[in-house]
PDB file of C-alpha atoms in Angstrom:
ATOM      1  CA  THR A   1      66.396  80.552 103.207  1.00 67.00           C
ATOM      2  CA  THR A   2      68.710  83.144 104.686  1.00 71.00           C
ATOM      3  CA  VAL A   3      72.226  82.186 105.741  1.00 72.00           C
ATOM      4  CA  LYS A   4      75.284  84.192 106.742  1.00 67.00           C
ATOM      5  CA  GLY A   5      77.786  84.206 103.889  1.00 66.00           C
ATOM      6  CA  GLY A   6      78.324  82.873 100.416  1.00 66.00           C
ATOM      7  CA  SER A   7      80.008  79.615 101.393  1.00 72.00           C
ATOM      8  CA  LEU A   8      77.049  78.725 103.604  1.00 78.00           C
ATOM      9  CA  SER A   9      74.680  79.759 100.847  1.00 77.00           C
ATOM     10  CA  LEU A  10      76.376  77.449  98.367  1.00 76.00           C
ATOM     11  CA  GLN A  11      76.423  74.662 100.949  1.00 80.00           C
ATOM     12  CA  THR A  12      72.625  74.843 101.132  1.00 80.00           C
ATOM     13  CA  ALA A  13      72.432  74.195  97.384  1.00 79.00           C
ATOM     14  CA  VAL A  14      75.052  71.430  97.422  1.00 79.00           C
ATOM     15  CA  THR A  15      73.254  69.661 100.291  1.00 81.00           C
ATOM     16  CA  LYS A  16      69.874  70.296  98.606  1.00 82.00           C
ATOM     17  CA  GLN A  17      68.520  72.411 101.473  1.00 83.00           C
ATOM     18  CA  ALA A  18      67.911  75.041  98.776  1.00 81.00           C
ATOM     19  CA  ASP A  19      67.479  74.708  95.034  1.00 80.00           C
ATOM     20  CA  VAL A  20      69.544  77.768  94.124  1.00 78.00           C
ATOM     21  CA  ALA A  21      72.139  79.863  95.940  1.00 78.00           C
ATOM     22  CA  GLN A  22      73.251  83.424  95.294  1.00 74.00           C
ATOM     23  CA  VAL A  23      77.045  83.454  95.612  1.00 76.00           C
ATOM     24  CA  THR A  24      80.173  85.163  94.357  1.00 70.00           C
ATOM     25  CA  PHE A  25      82.305  83.565  91.694  1.00 69.00           C
ATOM     26  CA  GLU A  26      84.982  82.230  94.042  1.00 70.00           C
ATOM     27  CA  HIS A  27      82.471  79.979  95.807  1.00 72.00           C
ATOM     28  CA  VAL A  28      81.563  78.283  92.526  1.00 72.00           C
ATOM     29  CA  LEU A  29      85.247  77.847  91.643  1.00 65.00           C
ATOM     30  CA  LYS A  30      86.140  76.493  95.089  1.00 72.00           C
ATOM     31  CA  ALA A  31      83.302  73.960  94.980  1.00 73.00           C
ATOM     32  CA  ALA A  32      84.332  72.830  91.492  1.00 67.00           C
ATOM     33  CA  SER A  33      87.952  72.449  92.632  1.00 65.00           C
ATOM     34  CA  GLN A  34      86.685  70.127  95.389  1.00 76.00           C
ATOM     35  CA  GLY A  35      84.898  67.955  92.825  1.00 75.00           C
ATOM     36  CA  LYS A  36      81.408  69.173  93.659  1.00 76.00           C
ATOM     37  CA  ARG A  37      78.968  69.583  90.803  1.00 74.00           C
ATOM     38  CA  VAL A  38      77.959  73.247  90.845  1.00 76.00           C
ATOM     39  CA  VAL A  39      76.623  75.185  87.906  1.00 74.00           C
ATOM     40  CA  SER A  40      76.226  78.943  87.570  1.00 72.00           C
ATOM     41  CA  ILE A  41      72.853  79.396  85.959  1.00 68.00           C
ATOM     42  CA  TYR A  42      72.448  83.155  85.974  1.00 63.00           C
ATOM     43  CA  ARG A  43      74.876  86.054  86.094  1.00 63.00           C
ATOM     44  CA  PHE A  44      73.383  88.471  88.553  1.00 59.00           C
ATOM     45  CA  ALA A  45      76.112  91.098  88.374  1.00 56.00           C
ATOM     46  CA  LYS A  46      79.146  91.562  86.158  1.00 59.00           C
ATOM     47  CA  VAL A  47      80.793  94.087  88.444  1.00 57.00           C
ATOM     48  CA  PRO A  48      81.528  93.877  92.157  1.00 62.00           C
ATOM     49  CA  ASN A  49      78.702  94.952  94.431  1.00 70.00           C
ATOM     50  CA  ASN A  50      81.222  96.362  96.876  1.00 79.00           C
ATOM     51  CA  SER A  51      83.624  99.277  96.949  1.00 89.00           C
ATOM     52  CA  LEU A  52      86.564 100.507  98.965  1.00 94.00           C
ATOM     53  CA  LEU A  53      85.287 102.844 101.679  1.00 96.00           C
ATOM     54  CA  ALA A  54      87.247 105.166 103.968  1.00 97.00           C
ATOM     55  CA  ASN A  55      86.765 107.474 106.912  1.00 97.00           C
ATOM     56  CA  ASN A  56      86.667 111.236 106.338  1.00 97.00           C
ATOM     57  CA  LYS A  57      90.306 111.735 107.355  1.00 97.00           C
ATOM     58  CA  ILE A  58      91.600 109.451 104.599  1.00 97.00           C
ATOM     59  CA  ALA A  59      89.044 110.701 102.074  1.00 96.00           C
ATOM     60  CA  ASP A  60      90.004 114.342 102.690  1.00 96.00           C
ATOM     61  CA  MET A  61      93.708 113.507 102.444  1.00 96.00           C
ATOM     62  CA  VAL A  62      93.380 111.944  98.974  1.00 97.00           C
ATOM     63  CA  GLN A  63      90.547 113.976  97.457  1.00 94.00           C
ATOM     64  CA  GLY A  64      91.136 114.440  93.724  1.00 94.00           C
ATOM     65  CA  LYS A  65      94.056 111.988  93.631  1.00 97.00           C
ATOM     66  CA  SER A  66      94.468 108.926  91.421  1.00 96.00           C
ATOM     67  CA  VAL A  67      93.096 105.498  92.316  1.00 96.00           C
ATOM     68  CA  GLY A  68      96.649 104.364  93.035  1.00 96.00           C
ATOM     69  CA  ASP A  69      97.252 107.231  95.467  1.00 97.00           C
ATOM     70  CA  ARG A  70      93.959 106.509  97.204  1.00 97.00           C
ATOM     71  CA  VAL A  71      94.805 102.826  97.631  1.00 97.00           C
ATOM     72  CA  ARG A  72      98.346 103.616  98.821  1.00 97.00           C
ATOM     73  CA  ALA A  73      96.818 105.900 101.484  1.00 98.00           C
ATOM     74  CA  LEU A  74      95.731 102.685 103.241  1.00 97.00           C
ATOM     75  CA  LYS A  75      99.312 101.928 104.291  1.00 98.00           C
ATOM     76  CA  GLY A  76      99.315 101.460 108.055  1.00 97.00           C
ATOM     77  CA  MET A  77      95.509 101.525 108.197  1.00 98.00           C
ATOM     78  CA  ARG A  78      92.932  99.045 109.524  1.00 98.00           C
ATOM     79  CA  VAL A  79      90.621  97.816 106.760  1.00 97.00           C
ATOM     80  CA  GLY A  80      87.415  95.925 107.533  1.00 97.00           C
ATOM     81  CA  VAL A  81      86.427  92.999 105.307  1.00 94.00           C
ATOM     82  CA  PRO A  82      83.662  90.423 105.734  1.00 89.00           C
ATOM     83  CA  SER A  83      85.764  87.258 106.054  1.00 85.00           C
ATOM     84  CA  ALA A  84      89.204  85.732 105.758  1.00 85.00           C
ATOM     85  CA  GLY A  85      89.720  84.562 102.198  1.00 81.00           C
ATOM     86  CA  GLY A  86      86.414  85.994 100.995  1.00 79.00           C
ATOM     87  CA  SER A  87      85.883  88.165  97.932  1.00 77.00           C
ATOM     88  CA  GLY A  88      86.356  91.418  99.871  1.00 84.00           C
ATOM     89  CA  GLU A  89      89.754  90.366 101.189  1.00 88.00           C
ATOM     90  CA  LYS A  90      90.778  88.988  97.785  1.00 83.00           C
ATOM     91  CA  MET A  91      89.819  92.228  96.042  1.00 85.00           C
ATOM     92  CA  LEU A  92      91.727  94.215  98.658  1.00 91.00           C
ATOM     93  CA  GLN A  93      94.760  91.987  98.031  1.00 91.00           C
ATOM     94  CA  VAL A  94      94.555  92.595  94.276  1.00 87.00           C
ATOM     95  CA  LEU A  95      94.317  96.369  94.747  1.00 91.00           C
ATOM     96  CA  ALA A  96      97.150  96.362  97.284  1.00 94.00           C
ATOM     97  CA  LYS A  97      99.436  94.369  95.015  1.00 92.00           C
ATOM     98  CA  LYS A  98      98.670  96.492  91.963  1.00 92.00           C
ATOM     99  CA  TYR A  99      99.515  99.686  93.842  1.00 95.00           C
ATOM    100  CA  GLY A 100     102.565  98.476  95.749  1.00 96.00           C
ATOM    101  CA  LEU A 101     101.229  97.497  99.165  1.00 96.00           C
ATOM    102  CA  GLN A 102     101.926  94.189 100.902  1.00 91.00           C
ATOM    103  CA  LEU A 103      99.039  92.262 102.384  1.00 87.00           C
ATOM    104  CA  PRO A 104      99.494  91.196 105.103  1.00 87.00           C
ATOM    105  CA  GLY A 105     101.931  93.771 106.342  1.00 94.00           C
ATOM    106  CA  ASP A 106     101.169  97.254 105.052  1.00 97.00           C
ATOM    107  CA  VAL A 107      97.461  96.986 105.833  1.00 96.00           C
ATOM    108  CA  GLN A 108      95.820  95.379 108.864  1.00 96.00           C
ATOM    109  CA  THR A 109      92.668  93.460 107.946  1.00 96.00           C
ATOM    110  CA  VAL A 110      89.818  93.377 110.436  1.00 97.00           C
ATOM    111  CA  TYR A 111      87.147  90.695 109.943  1.00 96.00           C
ATOM    112  CA  LEU A 112      83.676  92.070 110.631  1.00 94.00           C
ATOM    113  CA  GLY A 113      81.233  89.738 108.896  1.00 89.00           C
ATOM    114  CA  ALA A 114      78.628  90.731 106.342  1.00 84.00           C
ATOM    115  CA  ASP A 115      76.329  93.014 108.369  1.00 89.00           C
ATOM    116  CA  PRO A 116      76.608  96.713 107.383  1.00 91.00           C
ATOM    117  CA  GLY A 117      75.781  97.659 110.988  1.00 93.00           C
ATOM    118  CA  ALA A 118      79.051  96.130 112.187  1.00 94.00           C
ATOM    119  CA  TYR A 119      80.944  98.452 109.833  1.00 95.00           C
ATOM    120  CA  MET A 120      79.034 101.523 110.963  1.00 96.00           C
ATOM    121  CA  ALA A 121      79.818 100.664 114.587  1.00 97.00           C
ATOM    122  CA  ALA A 122      83.482  99.995 113.777  1.00 97.00           C
ATOM    123  CA  PHE A 123      83.814 103.363 111.981  1.00 97.00           C
ATOM    124  CA  LYS A 124      82.040 105.182 114.841  1.00 97.00           C
ATOM    125  CA  ARG A 125      84.284 103.571 117.465  1.00 97.00           C
ATOM    126  CA  ASP A 126      87.443 104.206 115.415  1.00 97.00           C
ATOM    127  CA  GLN A 127      88.137 100.476 115.122  1.00 98.00           C
ATOM    128  CA  ILE A 128      88.654 100.640 111.345  1.00 98.00           C
ATOM    129  CA  ASP A 129      89.889 103.335 108.969  1.00 98.00           C
ATOM    130  CA  ALA A 130      88.540 101.815 105.761  1.00 98.00           C
ATOM    131  CA  ALA A 131      86.514  98.848 104.494  1.00 97.00           C
ATOM    132  CA  MET A 132      86.016  96.698 101.422  1.00 93.00           C
ATOM    133  CA  MET A 133      82.299  96.148 101.755  1.00 90.00           C
ATOM    134  CA  PHE A 134      79.175  95.850  99.660  1.00 83.00           C
ATOM    135  CA  GLU A 135      76.378  98.359  99.404  1.00 83.00           C
ATOM    136  CA  PRO A 136      74.431  99.783 101.162  1.00 87.00           C
ATOM    137  CA  THR A 137      77.357 100.207 103.585  1.00 90.00           C
ATOM    138  CA  GLY A 138      78.875 103.092 101.585  1.00 89.00           C
ATOM    139  CA  THR A 139      75.523 104.856 101.474  1.00 91.00           C
ATOM    140  CA  PHE A 140      75.101 104.465 105.246  1.00 93.00           C
ATOM    141  CA  LEU A 141      78.651 105.718 105.808  1.00 94.00           C
ATOM    142  CA  LYS A 142      77.908 108.904 103.839  1.00 94.00           C
ATOM    143  CA  GLN A 143      74.512 109.424 105.498  1.00 95.00           C
ATOM    144  CA  GLN A 144      76.096 109.257 108.943  1.00 95.00           C
ATOM    145  CA  HIS A 145      78.962 111.561 107.862  1.00 96.00           C
ATOM    146  CA  LEU A 146      81.535 108.957 108.877  1.00 96.00           C
ATOM    147  CA  GLY A 147      83.261 108.647 105.507  1.00 96.00           C
ATOM    148  CA  THR A 148      82.746 107.999 101.834  1.00 95.00           C
ATOM    149  CA  THR A 149      83.607 105.752  98.917  1.00 94.00           C
ATOM    150  CA  LEU A 150      87.361 105.825  98.336  1.00 96.00           C
ATOM    151  CA  VAL A 151      87.416 103.686  95.161  1.00 94.00           C
ATOM    152  CA  ASP A 152      84.061 103.022  93.491  1.00 90.00           C
ATOM    153  CA  LEU A 153      84.335  99.500  92.089  1.00 85.00           C
ATOM    154  CA  ILE A 154      80.626  99.319  91.360  1.00 81.00           C
ATOM    155  CA  ARG A 155      80.876 102.151  88.837  1.00 83.00           C
ATOM    156  CA  GLY A 156      84.078 100.770  87.301  1.00 82.00           C
ATOM    157  CA  GLU A 157      86.571 103.209  88.774  1.00 88.00           C
ATOM    158  CA  GLU A 158      89.126 100.377  88.807  1.00 86.00           C
ATOM    159  CA  PRO A 159      88.816  98.787  85.337  1.00 81.00           C
ATOM    160  CA  MET A 160      90.423  95.465  86.259  1.00 77.00           C
ATOM    161  CA  PHE A 161      87.218  94.533  88.116  1.00 73.00           C
ATOM    162  CA  SER A 162      84.904  95.358  85.208  1.00 70.00           C
ATOM    163  CA  ASP A 163      83.041  92.584  83.398  1.00 62.00           C
ATOM    164  CA  VAL A 164      83.806  89.901  85.965  1.00 63.00           C
ATOM    165  CA  LEU A 165      81.302  87.159  86.666  1.00 62.00           C
ATOM    166  CA  PHE A 166      80.988  88.497  90.174  1.00 64.00           C
ATOM    167  CA  LEU A 167      77.638  87.559  91.625  1.00 64.00           C
ATOM    168  CA  THR A 168      75.885  84.499  90.294  1.00 65.00           C
ATOM    169  CA  ARG A 169      73.035  82.178  91.036  1.00 68.00           C
ATOM    170  CA  ALA A 170      74.226  78.602  91.262  1.00 70.00           C
ATOM    171  CA  THR A 171      72.767  75.158  91.781  1.00 74.00           C
ATOM    172  CA  SER A 172      74.124  71.696  92.419  1.00 75.00           C
ATOM    173  CA  ASP A 173      71.829  70.134  89.826  1.00 62.00           C
ATOM    174  CA  LEU A 174      70.994  71.172  86.326  1.00 52.00           C
ATOM    175  CA  VAL A 175      67.340  71.710  85.677  1.00 46.00           C
ATOM    176  CA  THR A 176      66.097  69.067  83.291  1.00 41.00           C
ATOM    177  CA  THR A 177      63.747  70.218  80.567  1.00 42.00           C
ATOM    178  CA  GLY A 178      62.567  67.943  77.796  1.00 42.00           C
ATOM    179  CA  GLY A 179      65.285  65.381  78.431  1.00 41.00           C
ATOM    180  CA  LYS A 180      68.114  67.929  78.062  1.00 47.00           C
ATOM    181  CA  ASP A 181      70.220  69.545  80.752  1.00 42.00           C
TER     182      ASP A 181
END
Protein backbone atom coordinates (compact mmCIF):
# COMPACT_ATOMS: atom_id res chain seq x y z
CA THR A 1 0.00 0.00 0.00
CA THR A 2 1.37 3.40 -0.92
CA VAL A 3 0.33 6.47 1.03
CA LYS A 4 1.60 10.04 1.15
CA GLY A 5 3.60 10.57 4.33
CA GLY A 6 4.73 8.81 7.45
CA SER A 7 1.74 9.69 9.62
CA LEU A 8 -0.61 8.20 7.03
CA SER A 9 1.65 5.18 6.73
CA LEU A 10 1.51 4.56 10.47
CA GLN A 11 -2.25 5.10 10.45
CA THR A 12 -2.60 2.21 8.00
CA ALA A 13 -0.84 -0.08 10.49
CA VAL A 14 -2.77 1.21 13.51
CA THR A 15 -6.10 0.73 11.68
CA LYS A 16 -4.91 -2.66 10.36
CA GLN A 17 -5.13 -1.63 6.69
CA ALA A 18 -1.48 -2.73 6.53
CA ASP A 19 0.50 -5.11 8.70
CA VAL A 20 3.67 -3.01 8.81
CA ALA A 21 4.47 0.63 8.12
CA GLN A 22 7.77 2.26 7.24
CA VAL A 23 7.98 5.47 9.27
CA THR A 24 10.41 7.84 10.94
CA PHE A 25 10.99 7.69 14.66
CA GLU A 26 8.77 10.65 15.55
CA HIS A 27 5.68 8.88 14.23
CA VAL A 28 6.25 5.94 16.58
CA LEU A 29 6.82 8.31 19.52
CA LYS A 30 3.74 10.40 18.71
CA ALA A 31 1.53 7.31 18.47
CA ALA A 32 2.87 6.00 21.78
CA SER A 33 2.24 9.37 23.44
CA GLN A 34 -1.39 9.09 22.29
CA GLY A 35 -1.72 5.68 23.95
CA LYS A 36 -1.62 3.68 20.73
CA ARG A 37 0.20 0.37 20.79
CA VAL A 38 2.96 0.68 18.18
CA VAL A 39 6.14 -1.33 18.11
CA SER A 40 9.26 -0.70 16.05
CA ILE A 41 10.26 -4.10 14.78
CA TYR A 42 13.16 -3.30 12.50
CA ARG A 43 15.61 -0.42 12.29
CA PHE A 44 15.86 0.38 8.63
CA ALA A 45 18.31 3.26 8.93
CA LYS A 46 20.33 4.68 11.79
CA VAL A 47 21.09 7.94 10.03
CA PRO A 48 18.73 10.39 8.35
CA ASN A 49 17.91 9.63 4.74
CA ASN A 50 17.78 13.33 3.99
CA SER A 51 20.27 16.17 3.79
CA LEU A 52 20.30 19.94 3.65
CA LEU A 53 20.36 21.02 0.00
CA ALA A 54 20.98 24.47 -1.47
CA ASN A 55 20.95 26.30 -4.77
CA ASN A 56 24.25 27.05 -6.52
CA LYS A 57 24.39 30.64 -5.25
CA ILE A 58 24.40 29.57 -1.60
CA ALA A 59 26.67 26.59 -2.27
CA ASP A 60 29.25 28.76 -4.04
CA MET A 61 29.12 31.36 -1.25
CA VAL A 62 29.97 28.83 1.48
CA GLN A 63 32.21 26.38 -0.38
CA GLY A 64 34.91 25.06 1.96
CA LYS A 65 33.33 26.62 5.06
CA SER A 66 32.31 24.88 8.28
CA VAL A 67 28.94 23.22 8.79
CA GLY A 68 27.96 26.10 11.07
CA ASP A 69 28.79 28.70 8.41
CA ARG A 70 26.84 26.75 5.82
CA VAL A 71 23.77 26.55 8.05
CA ARG A 72 24.02 30.24 9.00
CA ALA A 73 24.04 31.07 5.27
CA LEU A 74 20.33 30.15 5.31
CA LYS A 75 19.45 33.34 7.20
CA GLY A 76 16.79 35.15 5.20
CA MET A 77 16.37 32.19 2.83
CA ARG A 78 13.35 30.07 1.86
CA VAL A 79 13.84 26.42 2.82
CA GLY A 80 11.56 23.69 1.49
CA VAL A 81 10.52 20.87 3.82
CA PRO A 82 7.95 18.10 3.33
CA SER A 83 5.48 19.00 6.09
CA ALA A 84 4.81 21.15 9.12
CA GLY A 85 6.11 19.37 12.19
CA GLY A 86 7.64 16.52 10.19
CA SER A 87 11.16 15.16 10.54
CA GLY A 88 12.58 17.52 7.90
CA GLU A 89 11.29 20.61 9.68
CA LYS A 90 12.39 19.26 13.07
CA MET A 91 15.90 18.55 11.80
CA LEU A 92 16.06 22.03 10.28
CA GLN A 93 14.99 23.47 13.65
CA VAL A 94 17.74 21.55 15.45
CA LEU A 95 20.40 22.73 12.99
CA ALA A 96 19.13 26.31 13.14
CA LYS A 97 19.18 26.37 16.93
CA LYS A 98 22.63 24.81 17.16
CA TYR A 99 24.08 27.42 14.80
CA GLY A 100 22.27 30.49 16.11
CA LEU A 101 19.29 30.89 13.80
CA GLN A 102 15.70 31.36 14.96
CA LEU A 103 12.99 29.24 13.41
CA PRO A 104 10.54 30.69 12.62
CA GLY A 105 12.05 34.06 11.93
CA ASP A 106 15.50 33.82 10.37
CA VAL A 107 14.44 31.17 7.86
CA GLN A 108 11.16 30.95 5.94
CA THR A 109 9.90 27.37 5.67
CA VAL A 110 8.03 26.35 2.54
CA TYR A 111 5.95 23.15 2.71
CA LEU A 112 6.26 21.14 -0.49
CA GLY A 113 5.24 17.59 0.37
CA ALA A 114 7.32 14.47 -0.17
CA ASP A 115 7.65 14.36 -3.98
CA PRO A 116 11.19 15.18 -5.22
CA GLY A 117 9.65 16.67 -8.38
CA ALA A 118 8.04 19.45 -6.35
CA TYR A 119 11.49 20.45 -5.07
CA MET A 120 13.03 20.42 -8.54
CA ALA A 121 10.22 22.67 -9.79
CA ALA A 122 10.56 24.99 -6.78
CA PHE A 123 14.33 25.33 -7.33
CA LYS A 124 13.84 25.93 -11.07
CA ARG A 125 11.20 28.61 -10.45
CA ASP A 126 13.27 30.27 -7.70
CA GLN A 127 10.58 29.56 -5.10
CA ILE A 128 13.07 28.07 -2.62
CA ASP A 129 16.76 28.63 -1.92
CA ALA A 130 17.38 25.43 0.03
CA ALA A 131 15.62 22.27 1.20
CA MET A 132 15.75 19.63 3.91
CA MET A 133 14.74 16.66 1.82
CA PHE A 134 15.47 12.98 1.39
CA GLU A 135 17.32 11.36 -1.46
CA PRO A 136 17.17 11.14 -4.43
CA THR A 137 16.32 14.86 -4.39
CA GLY A 138 19.96 15.91 -3.86
CA THR A 139 21.08 13.69 -6.72
CA PHE A 140 18.43 15.19 -9.02
CA LEU A 141 19.43 18.70 -7.94
CA LYS A 142 23.06 18.04 -8.92
CA GLN A 143 22.12 16.33 -12.20
CA GLN A 144 20.04 19.34 -13.24
CA HIS A 145 22.80 21.76 -12.15
CA LEU A 146 20.40 23.57 -9.83
CA GLY A 147 22.38 23.12 -6.62
CA THR A 148 24.06 20.61 -4.37
CA THR A 149 24.16 19.11 -0.90
CA LEU A 150 24.95 21.84 1.62
CA VAL A 151 25.21 19.60 4.71
CA ASP A 152 25.36 15.85 4.10
CA LEU A 153 23.48 14.29 7.00
CA ILE A 154 23.41 10.89 5.35
CA ARG A 155 27.20 10.63 5.48
CA GLY A 156 27.37 11.98 9.04
CA GLU A 157 28.64 15.47 8.31
CA GLU A 158 26.65 16.69 11.32
CA PRO A 159 27.49 14.17 14.08
CA MET A 160 24.47 14.94 16.27
CA PHE A 161 22.29 13.06 13.77
CA SER A 162 24.47 9.94 13.71
CA ASP A 163 23.21 6.68 15.20
CA VAL A 164 19.61 7.82 15.56
CA LEU A 165 16.78 5.36 15.14
CA PHE A 166 15.66 7.32 12.13
CA LEU A 167 13.70 5.11 9.79
CA THR A 168 11.93 2.10 11.21
CA ARG A 169 9.37 -0.50 10.34
CA ALA A 170 6.54 -0.49 12.84
CA THR A 171 3.37 -2.43 13.53
CA SER A 172 0.39 -2.04 15.82
CA ASP A 173 0.51 -5.69 16.87
CA LEU A 174 3.38 -7.86 17.91
CA VAL A 175 3.83 -10.97 15.85
CA THR A 176 3.08 -13.99 17.98
CA THR A 177 5.41 -16.94 17.61
CA GLY A 178 5.20 -20.00 19.81
CA GLY A 179 3.07 -18.26 22.41
CA LYS A 180 5.58 -15.42 22.92
CA ASP A 181 5.42 -11.86 21.68
